[in-house]
PDB file of C-alpha atoms in Angstrom:
ATOM      1  CA  MET A   1     -95.511 -11.754 105.769  1.00 47.00           C
ATOM      2  CA  ALA A   2     -94.465  -8.117 105.740  1.00 61.00           C
ATOM      3  CA  ALA A   3     -93.021  -6.827 102.486  1.00 81.00           C
ATOM      4  CA  ARG A   4     -89.269  -6.407 102.454  1.00 94.00           C
ATOM      5  CA  ARG A   5     -87.988  -2.854 102.705  1.00 98.00           C
ATOM      6  CA  THR A   6     -86.653  -1.561  99.405  1.00 98.00           C
ATOM      7  CA  ILE A   7     -83.540   0.464  98.658  1.00 98.00           C
ATOM      8  CA  LEU A   8     -81.907   1.833  95.532  1.00 98.00           C
ATOM      9  CA  LEU A   9     -78.133   1.935  95.964  1.00 98.00           C
ATOM     10  CA  THR A  10     -75.687   3.299  93.398  1.00 98.00           C
ATOM     11  CA  GLY A  11     -72.038   2.604  92.670  1.00 97.00           C
ATOM     12  CA  ALA A  12     -72.157  -1.058  93.673  1.00 98.00           C
ATOM     13  CA  SER A  13     -69.416  -2.403  91.418  1.00 96.00           C
ATOM     14  CA  SER A  14     -66.792  -2.357  94.195  1.00 95.00           C
ATOM     15  CA  GLY A  15     -65.844  -0.923  97.566  1.00 95.00           C
ATOM     16  CA  ILE A  16     -68.492   0.638  99.768  1.00 97.00           C
ATOM     17  CA  GLY A  17     -71.361   0.123  97.345  1.00 98.00           C
ATOM     18  CA  ALA A  18     -70.578  -3.516  96.609  1.00 98.00           C
ATOM     19  CA  TYR A  19     -70.277  -4.375 100.294  1.00 98.00           C
ATOM     20  CA  CYS A  20     -73.372  -2.464 101.389  1.00 98.00           C
ATOM     21  CA  ALA A  21     -75.551  -3.897  98.616  1.00 98.00           C
ATOM     22  CA  ARG A  22     -74.788  -7.454  99.674  1.00 98.00           C
ATOM     23  CA  ALA A  23     -74.982  -6.686 103.400  1.00 98.00           C
ATOM     24  CA  LEU A  24     -78.414  -5.108 103.000  1.00 98.00           C
ATOM     25  CA  GLN A  25     -79.598  -8.087 100.982  1.00 98.00           C
ATOM     26  CA  ARG A  26     -78.405 -10.431 103.736  1.00 97.00           C
ATOM     27  CA  ASP A  27     -80.191  -8.264 106.288  1.00 97.00           C
ATOM     28  CA  GLY A  28     -83.505  -8.761 104.522  1.00 97.00           C
ATOM     29  CA  TRP A  29     -83.770  -5.731 102.256  1.00 98.00           C
ATOM     30  CA  ARG A  30     -84.841  -5.895  98.640  1.00 98.00           C
ATOM     31  CA  VAL A  31     -81.825  -4.230  97.055  1.00 98.00           C
ATOM     32  CA  PHE A  32     -81.680  -2.520  93.690  1.00 98.00           C
ATOM     33  CA  ALA A  33     -78.012  -1.780  93.038  1.00 98.00           C
ATOM     34  CA  THR A  34     -76.407  -0.060  90.086  1.00 98.00           C
ATOM     35  CA  ALA A  35     -73.183  -0.651  88.196  1.00 98.00           C
ATOM     36  CA  ARG A  36     -71.830   0.150  84.755  1.00 97.00           C
ATOM     37  CA  THR A  37     -70.526  -3.151  83.408  1.00 97.00           C
ATOM     38  CA  ASP A  38     -72.256  -6.417  82.571  1.00 97.00           C
ATOM     39  CA  ALA A  39     -69.749  -8.341  84.670  1.00 98.00           C
ATOM     40  CA  ASP A  40     -70.404  -6.265  87.781  1.00 98.00           C
ATOM     41  CA  MET A  41     -74.154  -6.489  87.328  1.00 98.00           C
ATOM     42  CA  ALA A  42     -73.959 -10.256  86.855  1.00 98.00           C
ATOM     43  CA  ALA A  43     -71.930 -10.586  90.068  1.00 98.00           C
ATOM     44  CA  LEU A  44     -74.565  -8.622  91.985  1.00 98.00           C
ATOM     45  CA  GLU A  45     -77.404 -10.699  90.532  1.00 98.00           C
ATOM     46  CA  GLY A  46     -75.530 -13.843  91.517  1.00 97.00           C
ATOM     47  CA  ASP A  47     -75.672 -12.700  95.138  1.00 97.00           C
ATOM     48  CA  GLY A  48     -79.404 -12.017  95.085  1.00 96.00           C
ATOM     49  CA  VAL A  49     -79.198  -8.289  94.377  1.00 98.00           C
ATOM     50  CA  GLU A  50     -81.311  -6.784  91.584  1.00 98.00           C
ATOM     51  CA  ALA A  51     -78.776  -5.008  89.380  1.00 98.00           C
ATOM     52  CA  LEU A  52     -79.390  -2.163  86.948  1.00 98.00           C
ATOM     53  CA  TYR A  53     -77.214  -0.003  84.732  1.00 98.00           C
ATOM     54  CA  LEU A  54     -76.689   3.607  85.817  1.00 98.00           C
ATOM     55  CA  ASP A  55     -74.071   6.187  84.914  1.00 98.00           C
ATOM     56  CA  TYR A  56     -74.538   9.534  86.647  1.00 98.00           C
ATOM     57  CA  ALA A  57     -73.082  11.250  83.574  1.00 97.00           C
ATOM     58  CA  GLU A  58     -75.933   9.832  81.446  1.00 98.00           C
ATOM     59  CA  PRO A  59     -79.260  11.441  82.424  1.00 98.00           C
ATOM     60  CA  ALA A  60     -81.172   8.891  80.354  1.00 98.00           C
ATOM     61  CA  SER A  61     -79.780   6.055  82.472  1.00 98.00           C
ATOM     62  CA  ILE A  62     -80.829   7.838  85.661  1.00 98.00           C
ATOM     63  CA  ALA A  63     -84.387   8.229  84.385  1.00 98.00           C
ATOM     64  CA  ALA A  64     -84.516   4.637  83.146  1.00 98.00           C
ATOM     65  CA  THR A  65     -83.218   3.165  86.403  1.00 98.00           C
ATOM     66  CA  ALA A  66     -85.588   5.163  88.603  1.00 98.00           C
ATOM     67  CA  SER A  67     -88.519   4.219  86.371  1.00 98.00           C
ATOM     68  CA  GLU A  68     -87.606   0.529  86.336  1.00 98.00           C
ATOM     69  CA  VAL A  69     -87.142   0.328  90.112  1.00 98.00           C
ATOM     70  CA  LEU A  70     -90.509   1.960  90.723  1.00 98.00           C
ATOM     71  CA  ARG A  71     -92.127  -0.356  88.164  1.00 98.00           C
ATOM     72  CA  ARG A  72     -90.787  -3.390  90.009  1.00 98.00           C
ATOM     73  CA  THR A  73     -91.873  -2.121  93.437  1.00 98.00           C
ATOM     74  CA  GLY A  74     -95.321  -0.963  92.355  1.00 97.00           C
ATOM     75  CA  GLY A  75     -94.411   2.701  92.805  1.00 98.00           C
ATOM     76  CA  THR A  76     -92.857   2.694  96.266  1.00 98.00           C
ATOM     77  CA  LEU A  77     -89.321   3.011  97.624  1.00 98.00           C
ATOM     78  CA  ASP A  78     -88.171   3.022 101.223  1.00 98.00           C
ATOM     79  CA  ALA A  79     -84.621   4.293 100.787  1.00 98.00           C
ATOM     80  CA  LEU A  80     -82.042   5.752  98.424  1.00 98.00           C
ATOM     81  CA  PHE A  81     -78.280   5.551  98.978  1.00 98.00           C
ATOM     82  CA  ASN A  82     -76.360   7.839  96.627  1.00 98.00           C
ATOM     83  CA  ASN A  83     -72.871   6.389  96.625  1.00 98.00           C
ATOM     84  CA  GLY A  84     -71.427   6.185  93.103  1.00 96.00           C
ATOM     85  CA  ALA A  85     -68.735   8.812  92.517  1.00 96.00           C
ATOM     86  CA  TYR A  86     -65.131   9.311  91.485  1.00 96.00           C
ATOM     87  CA  ALA A  87     -62.273  11.545  92.625  1.00 95.00           C
ATOM     88  CA  GLN A  88     -60.557  13.936  90.223  1.00 96.00           C
ATOM     89  CA  ALA A  89     -57.149  14.759  91.690  1.00 94.00           C
ATOM     90  CA  GLY A  90     -54.996  17.741  90.783  1.00 96.00           C
ATOM     91  CA  ALA A  91     -54.172  21.256  91.920  1.00 96.00           C
ATOM     92  CA  VAL A  92     -56.966  23.743  91.310  1.00 97.00           C
ATOM     93  CA  GLU A  93     -54.815  25.820  88.959  1.00 98.00           C
ATOM     94  CA  ASP A  94     -54.196  22.716  86.819  1.00 97.00           C
ATOM     95  CA  LEU A  95     -57.861  21.716  86.505  1.00 98.00           C
ATOM     96  CA  PRO A  96     -59.351  22.264  83.060  1.00 98.00           C
ATOM     97  CA  VAL A  97     -62.912  23.543  83.257  1.00 98.00           C
ATOM     98  CA  GLU A  98     -64.180  20.392  81.555  1.00 98.00           C
ATOM     99  CA  ALA A  99     -62.617  18.264  84.316  1.00 98.00           C
ATOM    100  CA  LEU A 100     -64.380  20.245  87.031  1.00 98.00           C
ATOM    101  CA  ARG A 101     -67.626  20.219  85.067  1.00 98.00           C
ATOM    102  CA  HIS A 102     -67.550  16.428  84.683  1.00 98.00           C
ATOM    103  CA  GLN A 103     -66.721  15.991  88.366  1.00 98.00           C
ATOM    104  CA  PHE A 104     -69.869  17.906  89.251  1.00 98.00           C
ATOM    105  CA  GLU A 105     -71.916  16.116  86.588  1.00 98.00           C
ATOM    106  CA  VAL A 106     -71.229  12.780  88.242  1.00 98.00           C
ATOM    107  CA  ASN A 107     -70.828  13.677  91.912  1.00 98.00           C
ATOM    108  CA  VAL A 108     -73.504  16.375  92.235  1.00 98.00           C
ATOM    109  CA  PHE A 109     -75.899  16.837  89.315  1.00 98.00           C
ATOM    110  CA  GLY A 110     -76.465  13.110  88.830  1.00 98.00           C
ATOM    111  CA  TRP A 111     -77.172  12.648  92.538  1.00 98.00           C
ATOM    112  CA  HIS A 112     -79.573  15.569  92.471  1.00 98.00           C
ATOM    113  CA  ASP A 113     -81.386  14.173  89.429  1.00 98.00           C
ATOM    114  CA  LEU A 114     -81.879  10.753  91.001  1.00 98.00           C
ATOM    115  CA  THR A 115     -82.899  12.203  94.355  1.00 98.00           C
ATOM    116  CA  ARG A 116     -85.561  14.422  92.762  1.00 98.00           C
ATOM    117  CA  ARG A 117     -87.094  11.367  91.115  1.00 98.00           C
ATOM    118  CA  VAL A 118     -87.664   9.534  94.405  1.00 98.00           C
ATOM    119  CA  VAL A 119     -88.718  12.399  96.693  1.00 98.00           C
ATOM    120  CA  PRO A 120     -92.279  12.643  95.280  1.00 98.00           C
ATOM    121  CA  VAL A 121     -92.682   8.898  95.780  1.00 98.00           C
ATOM    122  CA  MET A 122     -91.534   9.141  99.380  1.00 98.00           C
ATOM    123  CA  ARG A 123     -93.760  12.160 100.008  1.00 98.00           C
ATOM    124  CA  ALA A 124     -96.771  10.267  98.702  1.00 98.00           C
ATOM    125  CA  GLN A 125     -96.109   7.252 100.924  1.00 98.00           C
ATOM    126  CA  GLY A 126     -95.260   9.445 103.935  1.00 98.00           C
ATOM    127  CA  HIS A 127     -91.827   8.050 104.701  1.00 98.00           C
ATOM    128  CA  GLY A 128     -88.359   7.488 103.278  1.00 98.00           C
ATOM    129  CA  ARG A 129     -84.633   7.620 103.926  1.00 98.00           C
ATOM    130  CA  ILE A 130     -82.189   9.431 101.640  1.00 98.00           C
ATOM    131  CA  VAL A 131     -78.553   8.804 102.498  1.00 98.00           C
ATOM    132  CA  HIS A 132     -75.616  10.380 100.669  1.00 98.00           C
ATOM    133  CA  CYS A 133     -72.077   9.045 100.885  1.00 98.00           C
ATOM    134  CA  SER A 134     -70.206  12.315 101.168  1.00 97.00           C
ATOM    135  CA  SER A 135     -66.626  12.549 102.473  1.00 96.00           C
ATOM    136  CA  ILE A 136     -64.626  14.163 105.223  1.00 95.00           C
ATOM    137  CA  LEU A 137     -63.368  16.339 102.342  1.00 95.00           C
ATOM    138  CA  GLY A 138     -66.863  17.740 102.204  1.00 95.00           C
ATOM    139  CA  LEU A 139     -66.077  19.340 105.571  1.00 94.00           C
ATOM    140  CA  VAL A 140     -62.341  20.078 105.460  1.00 93.00           C
ATOM    141  CA  PRO A 141     -60.038  20.805 102.498  1.00 87.00           C
ATOM    142  CA  ILE A 142     -56.688  19.288 101.594  1.00 91.00           C
ATOM    143  CA  ARG A 143     -54.425  20.155  98.682  1.00 93.00           C
ATOM    144  CA  PHE A 144     -54.725  18.511  95.272  1.00 94.00           C
ATOM    145  CA  ARG A 145     -58.306  17.423  95.947  1.00 94.00           C
ATOM    146  CA  GLY A 146     -60.080  20.626  94.950  1.00 96.00           C
ATOM    147  CA  ALA A 147     -62.496  19.147  92.402  1.00 98.00           C
ATOM    148  CA  TYR A 148     -63.563  16.253  94.601  1.00 97.00           C
ATOM    149  CA  ALA A 149     -63.741  18.383  97.758  1.00 97.00           C
ATOM    150  CA  ALA A 150     -65.805  21.006  95.926  1.00 98.00           C
ATOM    151  CA  SER A 151     -68.269  18.347  94.767  1.00 98.00           C
ATOM    152  CA  LYS A 152     -68.639  17.010  98.298  1.00 98.00           C
ATOM    153  CA  HIS A 153     -69.007  20.513  99.779  1.00 98.00           C
ATOM    154  CA  ALA A 154     -71.777  21.035  97.219  1.00 98.00           C
ATOM    155  CA  ILE A 155     -73.524  17.828  98.268  1.00 98.00           C
ATOM    156  CA  GLU A 156     -73.290  18.822 101.919  1.00 98.00           C
ATOM    157  CA  GLY A 157     -74.865  22.223 101.276  1.00 98.00           C
ATOM    158  CA  LEU A 158     -77.496  21.066  98.804  1.00 98.00           C
ATOM    159  CA  MET A 159     -78.712  18.094 100.781  1.00 98.00           C
ATOM    160  CA  LEU A 160     -78.661  19.778 104.194  1.00 98.00           C
ATOM    161  CA  CYS A 161     -80.957  22.420 102.717  1.00 98.00           C
ATOM    162  CA  GLN A 162     -83.201  19.643 101.454  1.00 98.00           C
ATOM    163  CA  ARG A 163     -83.113  17.988 104.860  1.00 98.00           C
ATOM    164  CA  ALA A 164     -84.543  21.188 106.370  1.00 98.00           C
ATOM    165  CA  GLU A 165     -87.156  21.417 103.615  1.00 98.00           C
ATOM    166  CA  LEU A 166     -88.318  17.843 104.258  1.00 98.00           C
ATOM    167  CA  GLN A 167     -88.885  18.311 107.983  1.00 97.00           C
ATOM    168  CA  GLY A 168     -92.278  16.895 108.914  1.00 97.00           C
ATOM    169  CA  SER A 169     -92.651  14.887 105.708  1.00 98.00           C
ATOM    170  CA  GLY A 170     -91.463  11.584 107.167  1.00 98.00           C
ATOM    171  CA  ILE A 171     -88.405  11.690 104.889  1.00 98.00           C
ATOM    172  CA  HIS A 172     -85.008  11.791 106.580  1.00 98.00           C
ATOM    173  CA  VAL A 173     -81.832  12.969 104.826  1.00 98.00           C
ATOM    174  CA  CYS A 174     -78.444  11.854 106.158  1.00 98.00           C
ATOM    175  CA  LEU A 175     -74.839  12.339 105.126  1.00 98.00           C
ATOM    176  CA  ILE A 176     -72.083   9.797 105.709  1.00 98.00           C
ATOM    177  CA  GLU A 177     -68.596  11.319 105.860  1.00 97.00           C
ATOM    178  CA  PRO A 178     -65.938   8.623 105.545  1.00 96.00           C
ATOM    179  CA  GLY A 179     -62.258   9.165 105.899  1.00 94.00           C
ATOM    180  CA  PRO A 180     -59.868   6.517 104.524  1.00 92.00           C
ATOM    181  CA  ILE A 181     -61.810   3.414 103.483  1.00 94.00           C
ATOM    182  CA  ALA A 182     -60.446   0.467 101.514  1.00 89.00           C
ATOM    183  CA  SER A 183     -61.883   0.913  98.021  1.00 87.00           C
ATOM    184  CA  ASN A 184     -60.952   1.468  94.389  1.00 86.00           C
ATOM    185  CA  ILE A 185     -61.581   5.215  94.422  1.00 85.00           C
ATOM    186  CA  ALA A 186     -57.869   6.073  94.325  1.00 80.00           C
ATOM    187  CA  SER A 187     -56.948   3.633  91.564  1.00 81.00           C
ATOM    188  CA  ASN A 188     -60.055   4.575  89.591  1.00 88.00           C
ATOM    189  CA  GLY A 189     -59.104   8.232  89.927  1.00 88.00           C
ATOM    190  CA  LEU A 190     -55.708   7.643  88.321  1.00 90.00           C
ATOM    191  CA  ALA A 191     -57.172   7.570  84.815  1.00 91.00           C
ATOM    192  CA  TRP A 192     -58.962  10.874  85.402  1.00 94.00           C
ATOM    193  CA  PHE A 193     -55.804  12.485  86.726  1.00 93.00           C
ATOM    194  CA  GLU A 194     -53.762  11.350  83.738  1.00 93.00           C
ATOM    195  CA  ARG A 195     -56.494  12.398  81.316  1.00 95.00           C
ATOM    196  CA  HIS A 196     -56.943  15.940  82.601  1.00 96.00           C
ATOM    197  CA  ILE A 197     -53.788  17.050  84.445  1.00 95.00           C
ATOM    198  CA  ASP A 198     -50.639  18.051  82.565  1.00 95.00           C
ATOM    199  CA  HIS A 199     -48.501  16.920  85.470  1.00 94.00           C
ATOM    200  CA  GLU A 200     -45.209  16.930  83.572  1.00 93.00           C
ATOM    201  CA  ASN A 201     -45.464  20.661  82.844  1.00 95.00           C
ATOM    202  CA  SER A 202     -47.053  21.751  86.124  1.00 96.00           C
ATOM    203  CA  VAL A 203     -45.357  23.855  88.787  1.00 96.00           C
ATOM    204  CA  HIS A 204     -46.505  21.041  91.095  1.00 95.00           C
ATOM    205  CA  ARG A 205     -44.653  18.388  89.079  1.00 94.00           C
ATOM    206  CA  GLU A 206     -42.482  17.232  91.981  1.00 93.00           C
ATOM    207  CA  ALA A 207     -45.383  16.931  94.397  1.00 92.00           C
ATOM    208  CA  TYR A 208     -47.393  15.078  91.771  1.00 92.00           C
ATOM    209  CA  GLN A 209     -44.781  12.319  91.602  1.00 90.00           C
ATOM    210  CA  ALA A 210     -45.665  11.292  95.145  1.00 84.00           C
ATOM    211  CA  GLN A 211     -49.356  11.610  94.332  1.00 81.00           C
ATOM    212  CA  LEU A 212     -48.978   9.352  91.302  1.00 87.00           C
ATOM    213  CA  ALA A 213     -47.078   6.757  93.304  1.00 82.00           C
ATOM    214  CA  ARG A 214     -49.889   6.609  95.853  1.00 77.00           C
ATOM    215  CA  LEU A 215     -52.592   6.417  93.189  1.00 76.00           C
ATOM    216  CA  ARG A 216     -50.777   3.608  91.406  1.00 80.00           C
ATOM    217  CA  GLN A 217     -50.593   1.558  94.585  1.00 76.00           C
ATOM    218  CA  GLY A 218     -54.303   2.069  95.296  1.00 67.00           C
ATOM    219  CA  GLY A 219     -54.111   5.049  97.631  1.00 64.00           C
ATOM    220  CA  ALA A 220     -52.210   5.954 100.754  1.00 64.00           C
ATOM    221  CA  LYS A 221     -51.347   3.153 103.156  1.00 67.00           C
ATOM    222  CA  SER A 222     -52.618   3.863 106.651  1.00 71.00           C
ATOM    223  CA  ARG A 223     -53.257   1.860 109.778  1.00 77.00           C
ATOM    224  CA  PHE A 224     -56.383   3.997 110.167  1.00 83.00           C
ATOM    225  CA  LYS A 225     -57.903   2.814 106.876  1.00 90.00           C
ATOM    226  CA  LEU A 226     -61.008   0.719 107.548  1.00 95.00           C
ATOM    227  CA  GLY A 227     -62.988  -1.709 105.440  1.00 96.00           C
ATOM    228  CA  PRO A 228     -66.366  -0.842 103.885  1.00 97.00           C
ATOM    229  CA  GLU A 229     -68.120  -2.614 106.737  1.00 98.00           C
ATOM    230  CA  ALA A 230     -67.403   0.471 108.848  1.00 97.00           C
ATOM    231  CA  VAL A 231     -69.545   2.515 106.480  1.00 98.00           C
ATOM    232  CA  TYR A 232     -72.264  -0.123 106.539  1.00 98.00           C
ATOM    233  CA  VAL A 233     -72.629   0.231 110.311  1.00 98.00           C
ATOM    234  CA  LYS A 234     -73.431   3.919 109.810  1.00 98.00           C
ATOM    235  CA  LEU A 235     -75.656   3.311 106.796  1.00 98.00           C
ATOM    236  CA  ARG A 236     -77.712   0.744 108.683  1.00 98.00           C
ATOM    237  CA  HIS A 237     -78.290   3.202 111.535  1.00 98.00           C
ATOM    238  CA  ALA A 238     -79.299   5.925 109.080  1.00 98.00           C
ATOM    239  CA  LEU A 239     -81.791   3.551 107.459  1.00 98.00           C
ATOM    240  CA  VAL A 240     -83.482   2.015 110.495  1.00 98.00           C
ATOM    241  CA  SER A 241     -83.066   4.393 113.431  1.00 98.00           C
ATOM    242  CA  PRO A 242     -86.222   6.267 114.427  1.00 97.00           C
ATOM    243  CA  ALA A 243     -84.001   9.341 114.861  1.00 96.00           C
ATOM    244  CA  PRO A 244     -81.219   9.177 112.254  1.00 98.00           C
ATOM    245  CA  ARG A 245     -78.379  11.656 112.535  1.00 98.00           C
ATOM    246  CA  PRO A 246     -77.685  14.374 109.970  1.00 97.00           C
ATOM    247  CA  HIS A 247     -73.982  13.408 109.878  1.00 97.00           C
ATOM    248  CA  TYR A 248     -72.183  10.090 110.292  1.00 98.00           C
ATOM    249  CA  VAL A 249     -68.411  10.483 110.489  1.00 97.00           C
ATOM    250  CA  VAL A 250     -66.417   7.303 109.785  1.00 97.00           C
ATOM    251  CA  THR A 251     -62.766   6.559 110.712  1.00 95.00           C
ATOM    252  CA  THR A 252     -60.415   8.164 113.204  1.00 95.00           C
ATOM    253  CA  PRO A 253     -58.837  10.636 110.735  1.00 93.00           C
ATOM    254  CA  ALA A 254     -62.295  11.906 109.790  1.00 95.00           C
ATOM    255  CA  ARG A 255     -63.250  12.395 113.443  1.00 96.00           C
ATOM    256  CA  ILE A 256     -59.982  14.220 114.052  1.00 94.00           C
ATOM    257  CA  GLY A 257     -60.683  16.476 111.073  1.00 94.00           C
ATOM    258  CA  VAL A 258     -64.116  17.372 112.410  1.00 95.00           C
ATOM    259  CA  ALA A 259     -62.704  18.040 115.888  1.00 95.00           C
ATOM    260  CA  LEU A 260     -59.917  20.265 114.562  1.00 94.00           C
ATOM    261  CA  LYS A 261     -62.397  22.268 112.512  1.00 93.00           C
ATOM    262  CA  ARG A 262     -64.378  22.969 115.681  1.00 94.00           C
ATOM    263  CA  LEU A 263     -61.402  23.706 117.909  1.00 95.00           C
ATOM    264  CA  LEU A 264     -58.750  25.475 115.844  1.00 94.00           C
ATOM    265  CA  PRO A 265     -58.806  29.025 114.491  1.00 94.00           C
ATOM    266  CA  ALA A 266     -59.302  28.915 110.722  1.00 93.00           C
ATOM    267  CA  ARG A 267     -55.798  30.130 109.877  1.00 92.00           C
ATOM    268  CA  MET A 268     -54.192  27.482 112.068  1.00 93.00           C
ATOM    269  CA  LEU A 269     -56.498  24.762 110.729  1.00 92.00           C
ATOM    270  CA  TYR A 270     -55.755  25.533 107.089  1.00 90.00           C
ATOM    271  CA  ARG A 271     -52.002  25.761 107.754  1.00 89.00           C
ATOM    272  CA  PHE A 272     -52.152  22.295 109.314  1.00 88.00           C
ATOM    273  CA  LEU A 273     -54.221  20.871 106.445  1.00 87.00           C
ATOM    274  CA  SER A 274     -51.939  22.383 103.797  1.00 81.00           C
ATOM    275  CA  ASP A 275     -49.361  19.747 104.679  1.00 74.00           C
ATOM    276  CA  LYS A 276     -51.838  16.929 104.018  1.00 67.00           C
ATOM    277  CA  GLY A 277     -52.785  15.304 100.746  1.00 60.00           C
TER     278      GLY A 277
END
C-alpha cells in the first residue's frame, strides 16, 4: 500500500484551517495540523488529525513543530499550508509600531521561518507543495486594513520570489487569495483592535464605530461570503494538480478586485477602493 501523502497545516483551530485539516484527512492525507489551545488540539485529534502546538509569534514552537513532524514522517513532507494568521484593523496613522511589528511577526516572519525549515527537506526528496493562504488584500488595498494588507503584500512578494527560485526543483509555491470567507478572523481581530487602537481619541472615531459594530457581529454580512469549503477546492488543486497555478482567487468580490486592478487606471481604482472597508 502506498504511503499516505503528508501535509503540515497551520491555524487549524477554526475556519479555513479547521475545515481543510479535516477534509484532507478524509481525502486520505496524513495531516499534521497546528492550534494553540489544548481544546482545539483535542478536537483535531478526535477527528483523526495529528495536532501540534504552534504559535507563529514563538520561534521555539515553530522549530519544535517542524522537528516533531519530520521525526514522525521519517524526514519527509509532501506539503505545507501556511494558514494561521490574524487581522489587525485600524487606520495606518493610528497603528503603534509594536502593533505593526507583531502583525508581521505572525503573518510574515513566522511563515518564513516555517517555510525555510521544510524547503531543504523537499529539495532532498525532489518534490513538494508550499501553499500560502494570502488574501485579496494582498493584491488590492482598502482603508483601515493597512497592517493586515501590508503583511499579505509582503507574503505575495516574498513567496513569488521564492517560487521563481524553486523553478526546476520539483517544489511548487502557490498563493490562495480569498475574499470574504466565513471564519473567526473578524471576531478574533476585535481584541487586537481594542488593544492597540485608541479609537475614542482618533480622528477616525466616527468611522470606527461602524467598524466595531461589524467586528462584534463577526464581520460584514454579505451574500457573497462563502464557506471554507470554497478555499478547500482551491487548496486541493494546488496540492494535487501536475501544473498548480501561482494564484487561486476565491469568491466573487475577490475576482472583481483582481479584474478592476487590471482594467482601471490606478487613480480611479484607488478612489473606488477608498469607499470600501
